[in-house]
Amino acid sequence: MSEIKATILFDDGSEIRLKLNEKAAPLSVKNFTELAEKGYYDNLCFHRIIDGFMIQGGGFSYENESLIPAPELNPIKGEFASNGVKNPIKHKTGVISMARTVVHDSATSQFFICVADCPFLDGEYAAFGECADKESVDTAIRLGKVPTGMLPPYWEDVPRSPVVIKTIKIER
C-alpha cells in the first residue's frame, strides 16, 4: 500500500493537506478517496464547527441561508473497536475521522477533523488519517474558531459565513 495524500481546497484559497492511513481504515480511505475523485465533495461545506472539538463537513451544501443535503449514499462499515475493527489511530488534534449517526455502520460521506485531542472518540469513530503538516493543523484550528450559530429548522454550530470546500484532490 502506498501512501495516499489528500488536499482539501477551500473557496477562500486556504487548504488542509492530509495523509490517509489505508492500513488502519481501508474502507474509510477507499470511500473518501473515491468520493473526492468523483467530485462529490465539490462545493459542499463544513456545516458543523465546534471550537475546541472538531470541524465537520462533507454532507451539505449551503444555499440561500439553508443547508441542502448532498446526494444520499450507501453507508460503509465503521472501522473502530466498538464495532469489532482494530484501528490504532487516536483522535488527537489534526486527525480526520468518519462522522456517523448512533448506528455503527452509518458513515457515508461526512467526515470531521479534530481541532483538539478527543480521546473519548477513540474506539467509537473510524479515524482514517491526519493532517500532513503544522500549517494544515493550524488551518483546521483556525476554521474551528469561526463564528457559528443556529440555522432553522434545527441546525446548531453552523458557521455564520459558509466554509466551502472547493474540491478535494487525491494524490497516490
Coordinates of N, CA and C in Angstrom, one line a residue:
M1 N 0.8 -1.2 0.0 CA 0.0 0.0 0.0 C 0.9 1.2 0.0
S2 N 0.6 2.1 -0.9 CA 1.4 3.3 -1.0 C 0.6 4.4 -0.2
E3 N 1.4 5.4 0.2 CA 0.7 6.5 1.0 C -0.2 7.3 0.1
I4 N -1.4 7.6 0.6 CA -2.3 8.4 -0.1 C -2.4 9.7 0.6
K5 N -2.3 10.8 -0.3 CA -2.4 12.1 0.3 C -3.7 12.8 -0.3
A6 N -4.3 13.6 0.5 CA -5.5 14.4 0.1 C -5.3 15.8 0.4
T7 N -5.8 16.7 -0.4 CA -5.8 18.2 -0.1 C -7.2 18.7 -0.2
I8 N -7.7 19.2 0.9 CA -9.0 19.9 0.9 C -8.7 21.4 0.5
L9 N -9.2 21.8 -0.6 CA -9.0 23.2 -1.1 C -10.3 23.9 -0.8
F10 N -10.2 25.1 -0.1 CA -11.4 25.8 0.2 C -11.6 27.0 -0.7
D11 N -12.8 27.5 -0.8 CA -13.1 28.6 -1.8 C -12.4 29.9 -1.4
D12 N -11.9 30.0 -0.2 CA -11.1 31.2 0.2 C -9.6 31.1 -0.1
G13 N -9.2 30.0 -0.7 CA -7.8 29.8 -1.1 C -7.0 29.0 0.0
S14 N -7.5 28.8 1.2 CA -6.8 28.0 2.2 C -6.9 26.5 1.8
E15 N -6.1 25.7 2.5 CA -6.1 24.3 2.3 C -5.7 23.5 3.5
I16 N -6.1 22.3 3.5 CA -5.7 21.3 4.6 C -5.2 20.1 3.8
R17 N -3.9 19.8 4.1 CA -3.2 18.6 3.5 C -3.3 17.5 4.5
L18 N -3.6 16.3 4.0 CA -3.9 15.1 4.8 C -3.0 13.9 4.3
K19 N -2.6 13.1 5.3 CA -2.1 11.8 5.0 C -3.1 10.8 5.4
L20 N -3.5 9.9 4.5 CA -4.6 8.9 4.8 C -3.9 7.6 5.1
N21 N -4.5 6.9 6.1 CA -3.9 5.6 6.6 C -4.8 4.5 6.1
E22 N -4.4 4.0 5.0 CA -5.2 2.9 4.3 C -5.0 1.6 5.1
K23 N -3.9 1.4 5.8 CA -3.8 0.2 6.6 C -4.7 0.1 7.8
A24 N -4.9 1.3 8.5 CA -5.8 1.3 9.7 C -7.3 1.3 9.3
A25 N -7.6 1.9 8.2 CA -9.0 2.1 7.9 C -9.2 2.0 6.3
P26 N -9.0 0.8 5.7 CA -9.1 0.7 4.3 C -10.4 1.1 3.7
L27 N -11.5 0.7 4.3 CA -12.8 1.0 3.7 C -13.1 2.5 3.8
S28 N -12.7 3.2 4.9 CA -13.0 4.6 5.0 C -12.1 5.4 4.0
V29 N -10.8 5.0 3.9 CA -10.0 5.7 2.9 C -10.5 5.5 1.5
K30 N -10.9 4.3 1.1 CA -11.4 4.0 -0.2 C -12.7 4.8 -0.5
N31 N -13.6 4.9 0.5 CA -14.8 5.6 0.4 C -14.5 7.1 0.2
F32 N -13.7 7.7 1.0 CA -13.3 9.1 1.0 C -12.6 9.5 -0.4
T33 N -11.6 8.6 -0.8 CA -10.9 9.0 -2.0 C -11.8 8.8 -3.2
E34 N -12.6 7.8 -3.3 CA -13.5 7.6 -4.4 C -14.5 8.8 -4.5
L35 N -15.0 9.2 -3.4 CA -15.9 10.4 -3.5 C -15.2 11.6 -3.9
A36 N -14.0 11.8 -3.4 CA -13.2 13.0 -3.8 C -12.9 13.0 -5.3
E37 N -12.5 11.8 -5.8 CA -12.1 11.7 -7.2 C -13.3 11.9 -8.1
K38 N -14.5 11.6 -7.6 CA -15.7 11.8 -8.4 C -16.2 13.2 -8.4
G39 N -15.6 14.0 -7.5 CA -16.1 15.4 -7.3 C -17.3 15.6 -6.4
Y40 N -17.6 14.5 -5.6 CA -18.7 14.5 -4.7 C -18.6 15.7 -3.7
Y41 N -17.4 16.0 -3.2 CA -17.3 17.0 -2.2 C -17.2 18.4 -2.7
D42 N -17.1 18.6 -4.0 CA -17.0 19.9 -4.6 C -18.2 20.7 -4.2
N43 N -17.9 21.9 -3.7 CA -18.9 22.9 -3.3 C -19.8 22.5 -2.1
L44 N -19.4 21.4 -1.4 CA -20.1 21.1 -0.1 C -19.4 22.0 1.0
C45 N -20.0 22.0 2.1 CA -19.4 22.9 3.2 C -19.1 22.2 4.5
F46 N -18.4 22.8 5.3 CA -18.2 22.4 6.7 C -19.4 23.0 7.4
H47 N -20.4 22.2 7.8 CA -21.6 22.6 8.3 C -21.7 22.6 9.8
R48 N -20.8 22.0 10.5 CA -20.8 21.9 12.0 C -19.4 22.2 12.5
I49 N -19.3 23.2 13.2 CA -18.0 23.6 13.8 C -18.1 23.9 15.3
I50 N -17.3 23.2 16.0 CA -17.3 23.4 17.5 C -15.9 23.7 17.9
D51 N -15.6 24.9 18.3 CA -14.2 25.3 18.8 C -13.8 24.4 19.9
G52 N -12.6 23.9 19.9 CA -12.0 23.1 20.9 C -12.5 21.6 20.8
F53 N -13.1 21.3 19.7 CA -13.6 19.9 19.4 C -13.3 19.5 18.0
M54 N -14.1 19.9 17.0 CA -13.9 19.4 15.7 C -14.6 20.3 14.7
I55 N -14.2 20.1 13.4 CA -14.9 20.7 12.2 C -15.4 19.6 11.4
Q56 N -16.7 19.7 11.0 CA -17.3 18.6 10.3 C -17.9 19.1 8.9
G57 N -17.7 18.3 7.9 CA -18.2 18.6 6.6 C -18.5 17.4 5.7
G58 N -18.8 17.6 4.5 CA -19.0 16.5 3.5 C -20.4 16.0 3.3
G59 N -21.4 16.7 3.9 CA -22.7 16.2 3.8 C -23.8 17.2 3.3
F60 N -23.4 18.5 3.2 CA -24.3 19.5 2.8 C -23.7 20.6 2.0
S61 N -24.5 21.2 1.2 CA -24.1 22.5 0.6 C -24.8 23.6 1.3
Y62 N -24.4 24.8 1.1 CA -25.0 26.0 1.8 C -25.6 26.8 0.7
E63 N -26.9 27.0 0.6 CA -27.5 27.8 -0.4 C -28.7 28.6 0.2
N64 N -28.7 29.8 -0.2 CA -29.8 30.7 0.3 C -30.1 30.6 1.8
E65 N -29.0 30.6 2.6 CA -29.0 30.6 4.0 C -29.7 29.3 4.5
S66 N -29.5 28.2 3.8 CA -30.0 26.9 4.2 C -29.0 25.8 3.9
L67 N -29.0 24.7 4.7 CA -28.2 23.6 4.4 C -29.0 22.6 3.5
I68 N -28.4 22.3 2.4 CA -29.0 21.4 1.4 C -28.3 20.0 1.5
P69 N -29.0 18.9 1.8 CA -28.3 17.6 1.9 C -27.7 17.2 0.5
A70 N -26.5 16.7 0.6 CA -25.8 16.1 -0.6 C -26.5 14.9 -1.0
P71 N -26.3 14.4 -2.2 CA -27.0 13.1 -2.6 C -26.7 12.0 -1.6
E72 N -27.8 11.2 -1.4 CA -27.7 10.1 -0.4 C -26.8 9.0 -0.9
L73 N -26.0 8.4 0.0 CA -25.1 7.3 -0.4 C -25.3 6.1 0.5
N74 N -24.8 5.0 0.1 CA -24.9 3.8 0.9 C -23.8 3.9 2.0
P75 N -24.2 3.5 3.2 CA -23.2 3.5 4.3 C -22.1 2.4 4.2
I76 N -21.0 2.7 4.9 CA -19.9 1.7 5.0 C -19.8 1.2 6.4
K77 N -19.0 0.1 6.5 CA -18.8 -0.4 7.9 C -17.9 0.5 8.7
G78 N -18.3 0.7 9.9 CA -17.5 1.6 10.8 C -16.2 0.8 11.3
E79 N -15.1 1.4 11.0 CA -13.8 0.8 11.3 C -13.3 1.3 12.6
F80 N -13.8 0.8 13.7 CA -13.4 1.2 15.1 C -13.7 0.0 16.0
A81 N -13.0 0.1 17.2 CA -13.0 -1.0 18.1 C -14.4 -1.5 18.6
S82 N -15.3 -0.5 18.9 CA -16.6 -1.0 19.5 C -17.4 -1.6 18.4
N83 N -16.9 -1.6 17.1 CA -17.6 -2.2 16.0 C -16.8 -3.4 15.5
G84 N -15.9 -3.9 16.4 CA -15.1 -5.1 16.0 C -14.0 -4.9 15.1
V85 N -13.5 -3.7 14.9 CA -12.4 -3.5 14.0 C -11.3 -2.8 14.7
K86 N -10.1 -3.4 14.6 CA -8.9 -2.8 15.3 C -8.4 -1.6 14.5
N87 N -8.4 -0.5 15.1 CA -8.0 0.8 14.4 C -7.1 1.5 15.4
P88 N -5.8 1.6 15.2 CA -4.9 2.2 16.2 C -4.8 3.7 16.2
I89 N -5.5 4.4 15.3 CA -5.4 5.8 15.2 C -6.2 6.5 16.4
K90 N -5.5 7.3 17.1 CA -6.1 8.0 18.2 C -6.6 9.4 17.7
H91 N -7.7 9.8 18.3 CA -8.3 11.1 17.9 C -7.6 12.3 18.6
K92 N -6.5 12.6 18.0 CA -5.7 13.7 18.5 C -5.9 14.9 17.5
T93 N -5.4 16.1 17.9 CA -5.5 17.3 17.1 C -5.0 17.0 15.7
G94 N -5.8 17.3 14.7 CA -5.4 17.1 13.3 C -5.8 15.8 12.7
V95 N -6.4 14.9 13.4 CA -6.9 13.6 12.9 C -8.2 13.7 12.2
I96 N -8.3 13.1 11.0 CA -9.6 13.0 10.3 C -10.3 11.7 10.5
S97 N -11.6 11.8 10.7 CA -12.4 10.6 11.0 C -13.7 10.7 10.3
M98 N -14.4 9.5 10.1 CA -15.7 9.5 9.6 C -16.8 9.9 10.6
A99 N -17.7 10.7 10.2 CA -18.8 11.0 11.0 C -19.9 10.0 10.8
R100 N -20.8 9.8 11.8 CA -21.8 8.8 11.7 C -23.0 9.1 12.6
T101 N -24.1 8.4 12.5 CA -25.2 8.5 13.5 C -24.9 7.6 14.6
V102 N -25.9 7.3 15.5 CA -25.7 6.4 16.6 C -25.5 4.9 16.0
V103 N -25.9 4.7 14.8 CA -25.7 3.4 14.2 C -24.3 3.2 13.8
H104 N -23.6 2.2 14.2 CA -22.2 2.0 14.0 C -21.8 2.0 12.5
D105 N -22.6 1.4 11.7 CA -22.3 1.3 10.2 C -23.2 2.3 9.4
S106 N -23.1 3.5 9.8 CA -23.9 4.5 9.1 C -23.1 5.6 8.4
A107 N -21.8 5.6 8.4 CA -21.0 6.6 7.8 C -21.1 6.5 6.3
T108 N -21.2 7.7 5.7 CA -21.3 7.8 4.2 C -20.3 8.7 3.7
S109 N -20.5 10.0 3.7 CA -19.6 11.0 3.1 C -19.1 12.0 4.2
Q110 N -19.8 12.1 5.2 CA -19.4 13.2 6.2 C -18.1 12.7 7.0
F111 N -17.3 13.7 7.2 CA -16.0 13.5 8.0 C -15.8 14.7 8.9
F112 N -14.9 14.5 9.9 CA -14.6 15.6 10.8 C -13.1 15.6 11.0
I113 N -12.6 16.7 11.3 CA -11.1 16.9 11.7 C -11.1 17.4 13.1
C114 N -10.4 16.7 14.0 CA -10.3 17.1 15.4 C -9.4 18.4 15.5
V115 N -9.9 19.4 16.2 CA -9.1 20.6 16.4 C -8.6 20.7 17.8
A116 N -8.7 19.5 18.5 CA -8.2 19.3 19.9 C -8.1 17.8 20.1
D117 N -7.4 17.4 21.1 CA -7.3 16.0 21.4 C -8.7 15.5 21.9
C118 N -9.2 14.4 21.3 CA -10.6 14.0 21.7 C -10.5 12.5 22.0
P119 N -9.9 12.1 23.1 CA -9.7 10.6 23.4 C -11.0 9.9 23.6
F120 N -12.1 10.6 23.9 CA -13.4 10.0 24.2 C -14.0 9.4 22.9
L121 N -13.4 9.8 21.7 CA -13.9 9.3 20.4 C -13.1 8.0 20.0
D122 N -12.0 7.8 20.7 CA -11.2 6.6 20.3 C -12.0 5.3 20.5
G123 N -11.9 4.5 19.5 CA -12.7 3.2 19.5 C -14.1 3.3 19.2
E124 N -14.6 4.6 18.9 CA -16.0 4.8 18.6 C -16.3 5.4 17.2
Y125 N -15.2 5.9 16.6 CA -15.3 6.5 15.3 C -14.1 6.1 14.4
A126 N -14.3 6.0 13.1 CA -13.3 5.5 12.2 C -12.3 6.6 11.8
A127 N -11.3 6.8 12.6 CA -10.2 7.7 12.2 C -9.5 7.0 11.0
F128 N -9.1 7.9 10.0 CA -8.5 7.3 8.8 C -7.4 8.1 8.2
G129 N -6.9 9.1 9.0 CA -5.7 9.8 8.6 C -5.5 11.0 9.5
E130 N -4.6 11.9 9.1 CA -4.2 13.1 9.9 C -3.7 14.2 9.0
C131 N -3.7 15.4 9.5 CA -3.1 16.5 8.8 C -1.6 16.2 8.5
A132 N -1.2 16.6 7.4 CA 0.2 16.3 6.9 C 1.3 17.2 7.5
D133 N 0.8 18.4 8.0 CA 1.8 19.3 8.4 C 1.2 20.3 9.4
K134 N 2.1 21.1 10.1 CA 1.6 22.0 11.1 C 0.7 23.1 10.5
E135 N 1.0 23.5 9.3 CA 0.2 24.6 8.6 C -1.3 24.1 8.4
S136 N -1.4 22.8 8.1 CA -2.7 22.2 7.9 C -3.5 22.1 9.2
V137 N -2.8 21.7 10.3 CA -3.4 21.7 11.6 C -3.8 23.1 12.0
D138 N -2.9 24.1 11.8 CA -3.3 25.4 12.1 C -4.5 25.9 11.4
T139 N -4.6 25.5 10.1 CA -5.8 25.9 9.3 C -7.1 25.3 9.9
A140 N -7.0 24.0 10.3 CA -8.2 23.4 10.9 C -8.5 24.1 12.2
I141 N -7.6 24.4 13.0 CA -7.8 25.1 14.3 C -8.4 26.4 14.0
R142 N -7.9 27.2 13.0 CA -8.4 28.5 12.7 C -9.9 28.4 12.2
L143 N -10.2 27.4 11.4 CA -11.6 27.1 11.0 C -12.5 26.8 12.2
G144 N -11.9 26.1 13.2 CA -12.7 25.8 14.4 C -13.1 27.0 15.2
K145 N -12.5 28.1 14.9 CA -12.8 29.4 15.6 C -13.8 30.3 14.9
V146 N -14.3 29.9 13.7 CA -15.2 30.8 13.0 C -16.5 30.9 13.8
P147 N -17.1 32.1 13.8 CA -18.4 32.3 14.5 C -19.5 31.4 13.9
T148 N -20.2 30.8 14.8 CA -21.3 29.9 14.5 C -22.6 30.3 15.1
G149 N -23.7 29.6 14.7 CA -25.0 29.9 15.3 C -26.0 28.9 14.9
M150 N -27.2 29.2 15.1 CA -28.3 28.3 14.8 C -28.8 28.6 13.3
L151 N -29.3 27.5 12.7 CA -29.9 27.7 11.3 C -31.2 26.9 11.3
P152 N -32.3 27.6 11.1 CA -33.5 26.8 11.1 C -33.5 25.7 10.1
P153 N -34.2 24.6 10.3 CA -35.1 24.5 11.4 C -34.5 24.0 12.7
Y154 N -33.3 23.3 12.7 CA -32.8 22.7 13.9 C -31.3 22.6 13.9
W155 N -30.6 23.2 13.0 CA -29.1 23.0 12.9 C -28.4 23.9 13.9
E156 N -27.5 23.4 14.6 CA -26.7 24.1 15.6 C -25.2 24.1 15.1
D157 N -24.4 25.1 15.6 CA -23.0 25.1 15.3 C -22.6 25.3 13.9
V158 N -23.5 26.0 13.1 CA -23.3 26.3 11.7 C -22.5 27.6 11.5
P159 N -21.5 27.6 10.7 CA -20.7 28.8 10.5 C -21.6 29.9 10.0
R160 N -21.5 31.1 10.5 CA -22.3 32.3 10.1 C -21.9 32.7 8.7
S161 N -20.7 32.5 8.3 CA -20.2 32.6 6.9 C -19.8 31.3 6.4
P162 N -20.4 30.8 5.3 CA -20.1 29.4 4.8 C -18.6 29.1 4.7
V163 N -18.2 27.9 5.1 CA -16.8 27.4 4.9 C -17.0 26.3 3.8
V164 N -16.7 26.7 2.6 CA -17.0 25.9 1.4 C -15.8 25.2 0.9
I165 N -15.9 23.9 0.7 CA -14.9 23.0 0.0 C -15.0 23.3 -1.5
K166 N -13.9 23.8 -2.0 CA -13.9 24.0 -3.5 C -13.8 22.6 -4.1
T167 N -12.8 21.8 -3.7 CA -12.6 20.5 -4.1 C -11.7 19.7 -3.2
I168 N -11.6 18.4 -3.3 CA -10.6 17.6 -2.6 C -9.8 16.9 -3.6
K169 N -8.5 17.1 -3.6 CA -7.6 16.4 -4.6 C -6.9 15.2 -3.9
I170 N -6.8 14.2 -4.6 CA -6.2 12.9 -4.1 C -4.9 12.7 -4.9
E171 N -3.9 12.3 -4.2 CA -2.6 12.0 -4.8 C -2.1 10.7 -4.3
R172 N -1.9 9.8 -5.2 CA -1.4 8.4 -4.9 C 0.0 8.2 -5.2

